[in-house]
PDB file of N, CA, C and O in Angstrom:
ATOM      1  N   MET A 132      98.102 156.439 185.136  1.00 91.00           N
ATOM      2  CA  MET A 132      98.946 157.155 186.078  1.00 91.00           C
ATOM      3  C   MET A 132      98.424 156.932 187.495  1.00 91.00           C
ATOM      4  O   MET A 132      97.240 157.120 187.766  1.00 91.00           O
ATOM      5  N   ILE A 133      99.297 156.535 188.383  1.00 95.00           N
ATOM      6  CA  ILE A 133      98.942 156.311 189.781  1.00 95.00           C
ATOM      7  C   ILE A 133      99.098 157.616 190.556  1.00 95.00           C
ATOM      8  O   ILE A 133     100.138 158.284 190.463  1.00 95.00           O
ATOM      9  N   ILE A 134      98.074 157.982 191.314  1.00 97.00           N
ATOM     10  CA  ILE A 134      98.121 159.172 192.172  1.00 97.00           C
ATOM     11  C   ILE A 134      98.459 158.708 193.580  1.00 97.00           C
ATOM     12  O   ILE A 134      97.726 157.943 194.202  1.00 97.00           O
ATOM     13  N   ARG A 135      99.600 159.176 194.068  1.00 97.00           N
ATOM     14  CA  ARG A 135     100.091 158.799 195.396  1.00 97.00           C
ATOM     15  C   ARG A 135      99.500 159.743 196.446  1.00 97.00           C
ATOM     16  O   ARG A 135      99.617 160.961 196.320  1.00 97.00           O
ATOM     17  N   ILE A 136      98.887 159.174 197.486  1.00 97.00           N
ATOM     18  CA  ILE A 136      98.145 159.952 198.475  1.00 97.00           C
ATOM     19  C   ILE A 136      98.691 159.708 199.876  1.00 97.00           C
ATOM     20  O   ILE A 136      98.957 158.572 200.259  1.00 97.00           O
ATOM     21  N   PHE A 137      98.844 160.787 200.626  1.00 95.00           N
ATOM     22  CA  PHE A 137      99.211 160.708 202.051  1.00 95.00           C
ATOM     23  C   PHE A 137      98.046 161.285 202.847  1.00 95.00           C
ATOM     24  O   PHE A 137      97.527 162.346 202.503  1.00 95.00           O
ATOM     25  N   ILE A 138      97.648 160.604 203.927  1.00 94.00           N
ATOM     26  CA  ILE A 138      96.495 161.007 204.732  1.00 94.00           C
ATOM     27  C   ILE A 138      96.955 161.455 206.119  1.00 94.00           C
ATOM     28  O   ILE A 138      97.665 160.720 206.816  1.00 94.00           O
ATOM     29  N   TYR A 139      96.523 162.647 206.518  1.00 90.00           N
ATOM     30  CA  TYR A 139      96.750 163.159 207.870  1.00 90.00           C
ATOM     31  C   TYR A 139      95.401 163.288 208.558  1.00 90.00           C
ATOM     32  O   TYR A 139      94.561 164.093 208.150  1.00 90.00           O
ATOM     33  N   ASP A 140      95.188 162.503 209.603  1.00 89.00           N
ATOM     34  CA  ASP A 140      93.941 162.578 210.366  1.00 89.00           C
ATOM     35  C   ASP A 140      94.167 161.902 211.706  1.00 89.00           C
ATOM     36  O   ASP A 140      94.761 160.822 211.762  1.00 89.00           O
ATOM     37  N   ASP A 141      93.699 162.523 212.779  1.00 86.00           N
ATOM     38  CA  ASP A 141      93.883 161.943 214.098  1.00 86.00           C
ATOM     39  C   ASP A 141      92.897 160.815 214.393  1.00 86.00           C
ATOM     40  O   ASP A 141      93.060 160.078 215.353  1.00 86.00           O
ATOM     41  N   SER A 142      91.906 160.625 213.556  1.00 92.00           N
ATOM     42  CA  SER A 142      90.922 159.555 213.733  1.00 92.00           C
ATOM     43  C   SER A 142      91.331 158.336 212.901  1.00 92.00           C
ATOM     44  O   SER A 142      91.329 158.371 211.674  1.00 92.00           O
ATOM     45  N   ALA A 143      91.646 157.235 213.596  1.00 94.00           N
ATOM     46  CA  ALA A 143      92.015 155.996 212.901  1.00 94.00           C
ATOM     47  C   ALA A 143      90.847 155.483 212.068  1.00 94.00           C
ATOM     48  O   ALA A 143      91.050 154.982 210.962  1.00 94.00           O
ATOM     49  N   GLU A 144      89.637 155.641 212.568  1.00 96.00           N
ATOM     50  CA  GLU A 144      88.459 155.193 211.816  1.00 96.00           C
ATOM     51  C   GLU A 144      88.323 155.958 210.503  1.00 96.00           C
ATOM     52  O   GLU A 144      88.011 155.375 209.464  1.00 96.00           O
ATOM     53  N   ARG A 145      88.539 157.267 210.545  1.00 93.00           N
ATOM     54  CA  ARG A 145      88.432 158.073 209.331  1.00 93.00           C
ATOM     55  C   ARG A 145      89.538 157.734 208.348  1.00 93.00           C
ATOM     56  O   ARG A 145      89.303 157.621 207.152  1.00 93.00           O
ATOM     57  N   ARG A 146      90.769 157.542 208.847  1.00 94.00           N
ATOM     58  CA  ARG A 146      91.871 157.141 207.962  1.00 94.00           C
ATOM     59  C   ARG A 146      91.565 155.809 207.290  1.00 94.00           C
ATOM     60  O   ARG A 146      91.743 155.653 206.084  1.00 94.00           O
ATOM     61  N   ASP A 147      91.076 154.858 208.083  1.00 96.00           N
ATOM     62  CA  ASP A 147      90.749 153.541 207.526  1.00 96.00           C
ATOM     63  C   ASP A 147      89.622 153.636 206.509  1.00 96.00           C
ATOM     64  O   ASP A 147      89.650 152.962 205.476  1.00 96.00           O
ATOM     65  N   SER A 148      88.626 154.470 206.785  1.00 96.00           N
ATOM     66  CA  SER A 148      87.511 154.647 205.848  1.00 96.00           C
ATOM     67  C   SER A 148      87.992 155.265 204.537  1.00 96.00           C
ATOM     68  O   SER A 148      87.591 154.831 203.452  1.00 96.00           O
ATOM     69  N   LEU A 149      88.839 156.266 204.632  1.00 95.00           N
ATOM     70  CA  LEU A 149      89.385 156.893 203.423  1.00 95.00           C
ATOM     71  C   LEU A 149      90.202 155.900 202.616  1.00 95.00           C
ATOM     72  O   LEU A 149      90.081 155.821 201.396  1.00 95.00           O
ATOM     73  N   LYS A 150      91.037 155.124 203.298  1.00 96.00           N
ATOM     74  CA  LYS A 150      91.847 154.130 202.587  1.00 96.00           C
ATOM     75  C   LYS A 150      90.958 153.101 201.890  1.00 96.00           C
ATOM     76  O   LYS A 150      91.219 152.739 200.738  1.00 96.00           O
ATOM     77  N   ALA A 151      89.912 152.641 202.586  1.00 96.00           N
ATOM     78  CA  ALA A 151      89.006 151.657 201.994  1.00 96.00           C
ATOM     79  C   ALA A 151      88.309 152.234 200.768  1.00 96.00           C
ATOM     80  O   ALA A 151      88.170 151.563 199.742  1.00 96.00           O
ATOM     81  N   LEU A 152      87.880 153.472 200.851  1.00 95.00           N
ATOM     82  CA  LEU A 152      87.220 154.124 199.730  1.00 95.00           C
ATOM     83  C   LEU A 152      88.173 154.310 198.549  1.00 95.00           C
ATOM     84  O   LEU A 152      87.819 154.044 197.401  1.00 95.00           O
ATOM     85  N   LEU A 153      89.386 154.719 198.835  1.00 95.00           N
ATOM     86  CA  LEU A 153      90.367 154.966 197.776  1.00 95.00           C
ATOM     87  C   LEU A 153      90.831 153.679 197.099  1.00 95.00           C
ATOM     88  O   LEU A 153      91.242 153.694 195.938  1.00 95.00           O
ATOM     89  N   MET A 154      90.749 152.555 197.793  1.00 91.00           N
ATOM     90  CA  MET A 154      91.168 151.279 197.214  1.00 91.00           C
ATOM     91  C   MET A 154      90.279 150.846 196.044  1.00 91.00           C
ATOM     92  O   MET A 154      90.674 150.008 195.236  1.00 91.00           O
ATOM     93  N   PHE A 155      89.078 151.410 195.939  1.00 94.00           N
ATOM     94  CA  PHE A 155      88.175 151.052 194.847  1.00 94.00           C
ATOM     95  C   PHE A 155      88.641 151.595 193.494  1.00 94.00           C
ATOM     96  O   PHE A 155      88.148 151.193 192.463  1.00 94.00           O
ATOM     97  N   ASN A 156      89.568 152.527 193.509  1.00 95.00           N
ATOM     98  CA  ASN A 156      90.084 153.104 192.272  1.00 95.00           C
ATOM     99  C   ASN A 156      91.536 152.676 192.098  1.00 95.00           C
ATOM    100  O   ASN A 156      92.388 152.995 192.924  1.00 95.00           O
ATOM    101  N   ASP A 157      91.818 151.969 191.022  1.00 94.00           N
ATOM    102  CA  ASP A 157      93.175 151.469 190.776  1.00 94.00           C
ATOM    103  C   ASP A 157      94.190 152.579 190.517  1.00 94.00           C
ATOM    104  O   ASP A 157      95.389 152.333 190.540  1.00 94.00           O
ATOM    105  N   ASN A 158      93.709 153.788 190.281  1.00 96.00           N
ATOM    106  CA  ASN A 158      94.610 154.911 190.016  1.00 96.00           C
ATOM    107  C   ASN A 158      95.105 155.590 191.292  1.00 96.00           C
ATOM    108  O   ASN A 158      95.931 156.495 191.215  1.00 96.00           O
ATOM    109  N   TYR A 159      94.578 155.180 192.452  1.00 97.00           N
ATOM    110  CA  TYR A 159      94.973 155.780 193.732  1.00 97.00           C
ATOM    111  C   TYR A 159      95.795 154.797 194.548  1.00 97.00           C
ATOM    112  O   TYR A 159      95.484 153.614 194.611  1.00 97.00           O
ATOM    113  N   LYS A 160      96.841 155.304 195.186  1.00 96.00           N
ATOM    114  CA  LYS A 160      97.643 154.494 196.092  1.00 96.00           C
ATOM    115  C   LYS A 160      97.943 155.323 197.340  1.00 96.00           C
ATOM    116  O   LYS A 160      98.533 156.398 197.249  1.00 96.00           O
ATOM    117  N   VAL A 161      97.520 154.836 198.502  1.00 97.00           N
ATOM    118  CA  VAL A 161      97.817 155.510 199.770  1.00 97.00           C
ATOM    119  C   VAL A 161      99.238 155.103 200.153  1.00 97.00           C
ATOM    120  O   VAL A 161      99.512 153.930 200.404  1.00 97.00           O
ATOM    121  N   VAL A 162     100.130 156.093 200.179  1.00 97.00           N
ATOM    122  CA  VAL A 162     101.537 155.812 200.445  1.00 97.00           C
ATOM    123  C   VAL A 162     101.916 156.011 201.907  1.00 97.00           C
ATOM    124  O   VAL A 162     102.998 155.617 202.322  1.00 97.00           O
ATOM    125  N   GLY A 163     101.029 156.647 202.682  1.00 96.00           N
ATOM    126  CA  GLY A 163     101.330 156.842 204.088  1.00 96.00           C
ATOM    127  C   GLY A 163     100.198 157.528 204.812  1.00 96.00           C
ATOM    128  O   GLY A 163      99.250 158.020 204.205  1.00 96.00           O
ATOM    129  N   GLU A 164     100.324 157.540 206.137  1.00 94.00           N
ATOM    130  CA  GLU A 164      99.318 158.184 206.978  1.00 94.00           C
ATOM    131  C   GLU A 164      99.959 158.618 208.284  1.00 94.00           C
ATOM    132  O   GLU A 164     100.987 158.070 208.692  1.00 94.00           O
ATOM    133  N   ALA A 165      99.357 159.611 208.929  1.00 89.00           N
ATOM    134  CA  ALA A 165      99.866 160.110 210.205  1.00 89.00           C
ATOM    135  C   ALA A 165      98.720 160.718 211.004  1.00 89.00           C
ATOM    136  O   ALA A 165      97.709 161.135 210.439  1.00 89.00           O
ATOM    137  N   ILE A 166      98.898 160.782 212.331  1.00 87.00           N
ATOM    138  CA  ILE A 166      97.839 161.305 213.206  1.00 87.00           C
ATOM    139  C   ILE A 166      97.884 162.822 213.340  1.00 87.00           C
ATOM    140  O   ILE A 166      96.962 163.423 213.879  1.00 87.00           O
ATOM    141  N   ASN A 167      98.961 163.454 212.869  1.00 81.00           N
ATOM    142  CA  ASN A 167      99.044 164.911 212.820  1.00 81.00           C
ATOM    143  C   ASN A 167     100.164 165.291 211.862  1.00 81.00           C
ATOM    144  O   ASN A 167     100.816 164.431 211.281  1.00 81.00           O
ATOM    145  N   CYS A 168     100.391 166.570 211.719  1.00 76.00           N
ATOM    146  CA  CYS A 168     101.369 167.057 210.733  1.00 76.00           C
ATOM    147  C   CYS A 168     102.731 167.366 211.340  1.00 76.00           C
ATOM    148  O   CYS A 168     103.496 168.151 210.783  1.00 76.00           O
ATOM    149  N   SER A 169     103.051 166.746 212.472  1.00 81.00           N
ATOM    150  CA  SER A 169     104.313 167.079 213.137  1.00 81.00           C
ATOM    151  C   SER A 169     105.541 166.734 212.299  1.00 81.00           C
ATOM    152  O   SER A 169     106.592 167.340 212.470  1.00 81.00           O
ATOM    153  N   HIS A 170     105.433 165.778 211.374  1.00 83.00           N
ATOM    154  CA  HIS A 170     106.567 165.409 210.524  1.00 83.00           C
ATOM    155  C   HIS A 170     106.238 165.603 209.047  1.00 83.00           C
ATOM    156  O   HIS A 170     106.731 164.878 208.186  1.00 83.00           O
ATOM    157  N   VAL A 171     105.417 166.590 208.748  1.00 86.00           N
ATOM    158  CA  VAL A 171     104.896 166.756 207.390  1.00 86.00           C
ATOM    159  C   VAL A 171     106.008 166.922 206.345  1.00 86.00           C
ATOM    160  O   VAL A 171     105.948 166.321 205.281  1.00 86.00           O
ATOM    161  N   LEU A 172     107.031 167.687 206.641  1.00 84.00           N
ATOM    162  CA  LEU A 172     108.098 167.891 205.650  1.00 84.00           C
ATOM    163  C   LEU A 172     108.875 166.598 205.405  1.00 84.00           C
ATOM    164  O   LEU A 172     109.189 166.262 204.260  1.00 84.00           O
ATOM    165  N   LYS A 173     109.170 165.857 206.465  1.00 91.00           N
ATOM    166  CA  LYS A 173     109.858 164.575 206.313  1.00 91.00           C
ATOM    167  C   LYS A 173     108.979 163.595 205.530  1.00 91.00           C
ATOM    168  O   LYS A 173     109.469 162.869 204.669  1.00 91.00           O
ATOM    169  N   ASP A 174     107.675 163.592 205.833  1.00 88.00           N
ATOM    170  CA  ASP A 174     106.747 162.703 205.121  1.00 88.00           C
ATOM    171  C   ASP A 174     106.710 163.014 203.632  1.00 88.00           C
ATOM    172  O   ASP A 174     106.748 162.113 202.797  1.00 88.00           O
ATOM    173  N   ILE A 175     106.652 164.293 203.295  1.00 90.00           N
ATOM    174  CA  ILE A 175     106.604 164.712 201.893  1.00 90.00           C
ATOM    175  C   ILE A 175     107.888 164.296 201.172  1.00 90.00           C
ATOM    176  O   ILE A 175     107.854 163.784 200.061  1.00 90.00           O
ATOM    177  N   GLU A 176     109.027 164.510 201.833  1.00 90.00           N
ATOM    178  CA  GLU A 176     110.311 164.164 201.225  1.00 90.00           C
ATOM    179  C   GLU A 176     110.522 162.652 201.131  1.00 90.00           C
ATOM    180  O   GLU A 176     111.221 162.176 200.237  1.00 90.00           O
ATOM    181  N   THR A 177     109.921 161.888 202.033  1.00 94.00           N
ATOM    182  CA  THR A 177     110.092 160.440 202.050  1.00 94.00           C
ATOM    183  C   THR A 177     109.146 159.731 201.079  1.00 94.00           C
ATOM    184  O   THR A 177     109.546 158.820 200.358  1.00 94.00           O
ATOM    185  N   PHE A 178     107.872 160.158 201.062  1.00 94.00           N
ATOM    186  CA  PHE A 178     106.846 159.423 200.310  1.00 94.00           C
ATOM    187  C   PHE A 178     106.455 160.074 198.984  1.00 94.00           C
ATOM    188  O   PHE A 178     105.777 159.468 198.176  1.00 94.00           O
ATOM    189  N   TYR A 179     106.847 161.318 198.750  1.00 95.00           N
ATOM    190  CA  TYR A 179     106.550 162.037 197.507  1.00 95.00           C
ATOM    191  C   TYR A 179     105.085 161.899 197.063  1.00 95.00           C
ATOM    192  O   TYR A 179     104.812 161.466 195.949  1.00 95.00           O
ATOM    193  N   PRO A 180     104.133 162.276 197.928  1.00 95.00           N
ATOM    194  CA  PRO A 180     102.726 162.155 197.515  1.00 95.00           C
ATOM    195  C   PRO A 180     102.371 163.190 196.449  1.00 95.00           C
ATOM    196  O   PRO A 180     102.935 164.284 196.407  1.00 95.00           O
ATOM    197  N   ASP A 181     101.435 162.805 195.584  1.00 96.00           N
ATOM    198  CA  ASP A 181     100.885 163.741 194.608  1.00 96.00           C
ATOM    199  C   ASP A 181      99.742 164.529 195.223  1.00 96.00           C
ATOM    200  O   ASP A 181      99.430 165.640 194.793  1.00 96.00           O
ATOM    201  N   LEU A 182      99.116 163.930 196.229  1.00 93.00           N
ATOM    202  CA  LEU A 182      97.938 164.502 196.873  1.00 93.00           C
ATOM    203  C   LEU A 182      98.037 164.267 198.367  1.00 93.00           C
ATOM    204  O   LEU A 182      98.413 163.173 198.804  1.00 93.00           O
ATOM    205  N   VAL A 183      97.710 165.286 199.161  1.00 91.00           N
ATOM    206  CA  VAL A 183      97.691 165.171 200.615  1.00 91.00           C
ATOM    207  C   VAL A 183      96.272 165.453 201.091  1.00 91.00           C
ATOM    208  O   VAL A 183      95.710 166.501 200.777  1.00 91.00           O
ATOM    209  N   LEU A 184      95.706 164.499 201.833  1.00 91.00           N
ATOM    210  CA  LEU A 184      94.406 164.699 202.477  1.00 91.00           C
ATOM    211  C   LEU A 184      94.681 165.005 203.941  1.00 91.00           C
ATOM    212  O   LEU A 184      95.333 164.222 204.631  1.00 91.00           O
ATOM    213  N   MET A 185      94.200 166.161 204.405  1.00 90.00           N
ATOM    214  CA  MET A 185      94.601 166.652 205.706  1.00 90.00           C
ATOM    215  C   MET A 185      93.399 167.140 206.509  1.00 90.00           C
ATOM    216  O   MET A 185      92.620 167.960 206.025  1.00 90.00           O
ATOM    217  N   ASP A 186      93.246 166.606 207.709  1.00 80.00           N
ATOM    218  CA  ASP A 186      92.234 167.093 208.643  1.00 80.00           C
ATOM    219  C   ASP A 186      92.687 168.463 209.153  1.00 80.00           C
ATOM    220  O   ASP A 186      93.884 168.696 209.330  1.00 80.00           O
ATOM    221  N   ILE A 187      91.760 169.353 209.386  1.00 80.00           N
ATOM    222  CA  ILE A 187      92.124 170.683 209.886  1.00 80.00           C
ATOM    223  C   ILE A 187      92.356 170.658 211.385  1.00 80.00           C
ATOM    224  O   ILE A 187      93.305 171.246 211.877  1.00 80.00           O
ATOM    225  N   ASN A 188      91.492 169.949 212.128  1.00 74.00           N
ATOM    226  CA  ASN A 188      91.584 169.923 213.589  1.00 74.00           C
ATOM    227  C   ASN A 188      92.254 168.639 214.058  1.00 74.00           C
ATOM    228  O   ASN A 188      91.646 167.579 214.072  1.00 74.00           O
ATOM    229  N   MET A 189      93.537 168.762 214.445  1.00 79.00           N
ATOM    230  CA  MET A 189      94.300 167.641 214.971  1.00 79.00           C
ATOM    231  C   MET A 189      95.154 168.137 216.126  1.00 79.00           C
ATOM    232  O   MET A 189      95.481 169.317 216.198  1.00 79.00           O
ATOM    233  N   PRO A 190      95.545 167.223 217.024  1.00 77.00           N
ATOM    234  CA  PRO A 190      96.411 167.638 218.132  1.00 77.00           C
ATOM    235  C   PRO A 190      97.819 167.981 217.641  1.00 77.00           C
ATOM    236  O   PRO A 190      98.226 167.563 216.555  1.00 77.00           O
ATOM    237  N   GLU A 191      98.530 168.705 218.440  1.00 85.00           N
ATOM    238  CA  GLU A 191      99.915 169.135 218.181  1.00 85.00           C
ATOM    239  C   GLU A 191     100.010 170.023 216.949  1.00 85.00           C
ATOM    240  O   GLU A 191      99.886 171.220 217.057  1.00 85.00           O
ATOM    241  N   VAL A 192     100.218 169.459 215.774  1.00 75.00           N
ATOM    242  CA  VAL A 192     100.336 170.254 214.546  1.00 75.00           C
ATOM    243  C   VAL A 192      99.134 169.930 213.668  1.00 75.00           C
ATOM    244  O   VAL A 192      99.021 168.828 213.140  1.00 75.00           O
ATOM    245  N   ASP A 193      98.229 170.913 213.531  1.00 70.00           N
ATOM    246  CA  ASP A 193      96.993 170.675 212.770  1.00 70.00           C
ATOM    247  C   ASP A 193      97.203 170.895 211.271  1.00 70.00           C
ATOM    248  O   ASP A 193      98.301 171.204 210.818  1.00 70.00           O
ATOM    249  N   GLY A 194      96.134 170.725 210.506  1.00 73.00           N
ATOM    250  CA  GLY A 194      96.217 170.835 209.060  1.00 73.00           C
ATOM    251  C   GLY A 194      96.604 172.211 208.559  1.00 73.00           C
ATOM    252  O   GLY A 194      97.337 172.337 207.569  1.00 73.00           O
ATOM    253  N   ILE A 195      96.142 173.240 209.227  1.00 76.00           N
ATOM    254  CA  ILE A 195      96.490 174.608 208.815  1.00 76.00           C
ATOM    255  C   ILE A 195      97.988 174.848 209.015  1.00 76.00           C
ATOM    256  O   ILE A 195      98.678 175.373 208.135  1.00 76.00           O
ATOM    257  N   GLN A 196      98.495 174.446 210.177  1.00 82.00           N
ATOM    258  CA  GLN A 196      99.937 174.600 210.442  1.00 82.00           C
ATOM    259  C   GLN A 196     100.745 173.731 209.472  1.00 82.00           C
ATOM    260  O   GLN A 196     101.796 174.139 208.996  1.00 82.00           O
ATOM    261  N   GLY A 197     100.248 172.524 209.193  1.00 72.00           N
ATOM    262  CA  GLY A 197     100.933 171.631 208.259  1.00 72.00           C
ATOM    263  C   GLY A 197     101.028 172.236 206.878  1.00 72.00           C
ATOM    264  O   GLY A 197     102.058 172.159 206.205  1.00 72.00           O
ATOM    265  N   LEU A 198      99.936 172.842 206.418  1.00 78.00           N
ATOM    266  CA  LEU A 198      99.931 173.487 205.115  1.00 78.00           C
ATOM    267  C   LEU A 198     100.938 174.636 205.069  1.00 78.00           C
ATOM    268  O   LEU A 198     101.667 174.799 204.085  1.00 78.00           O
ATOM    269  N   LYS A 199     101.018 175.406 206.141  1.00 81.00           N
ATOM    270  CA  LYS A 199     101.980 176.502 206.192  1.00 81.00           C
ATOM    271  C   LYS A 199     103.409 175.968 206.117  1.00 81.00           C
ATOM    272  O   LYS A 199     104.269 176.569 205.471  1.00 81.00           O
ATOM    273  N   LEU A 200     103.674 174.840 206.766  1.00 79.00           N
ATOM    274  CA  LEU A 200     105.019 174.235 206.717  1.00 79.00           C
ATOM    275  C   LEU A 200     105.359 173.786 205.304  1.00 79.00           C
ATOM    276  O   LEU A 200     106.486 173.956 204.846  1.00 79.00           O
ATOM    277  N   ILE A 201     104.386 173.207 204.604  1.00 78.00           N
ATOM    278  CA  ILE A 201     104.613 172.735 203.242  1.00 78.00           C
ATOM    279  C   ILE A 201     104.899 173.908 202.307  1.00 78.00           C
ATOM    280  O   ILE A 201     105.755 173.824 201.436  1.00 78.00           O
ATOM    281  N   LYS A 202     104.188 175.020 202.511  1.00 80.00           N
ATOM    282  CA  LYS A 202     104.337 176.179 201.605  1.00 80.00           C
ATOM    283  C   LYS A 202     105.669 176.893 201.785  1.00 80.00           C
ATOM    284  O   LYS A 202     106.078 177.641 200.908  1.00 80.00           O
ATOM    285  N   MET A 203     106.363 176.681 202.888  1.00 67.00           N
ATOM    286  CA  MET A 203     107.622 177.399 203.154  1.00 67.00           C
ATOM    287  C   MET A 203     108.682 177.054 202.179  1.00 67.00           C
ATOM    288  O   MET A 203     108.937 176.189 201.576  1.00 67.00           O
TER     289      MET A 203
END
């Protein structure tokens, strides 16, 4: 079973590091990434991730606000 992952982080280096690490496991597939959670609902509806990795401190819409949007 492939686990589809979406990454939210304002650091390109951290996103790239996470993607590189996740590529070592054939069961993980990074389906998308974003620098903040401003489009979190559209991203969820478009990419259907099984798992979301989210930074808490990001500009505009942070991880806490993003989580609240998802729970609505």
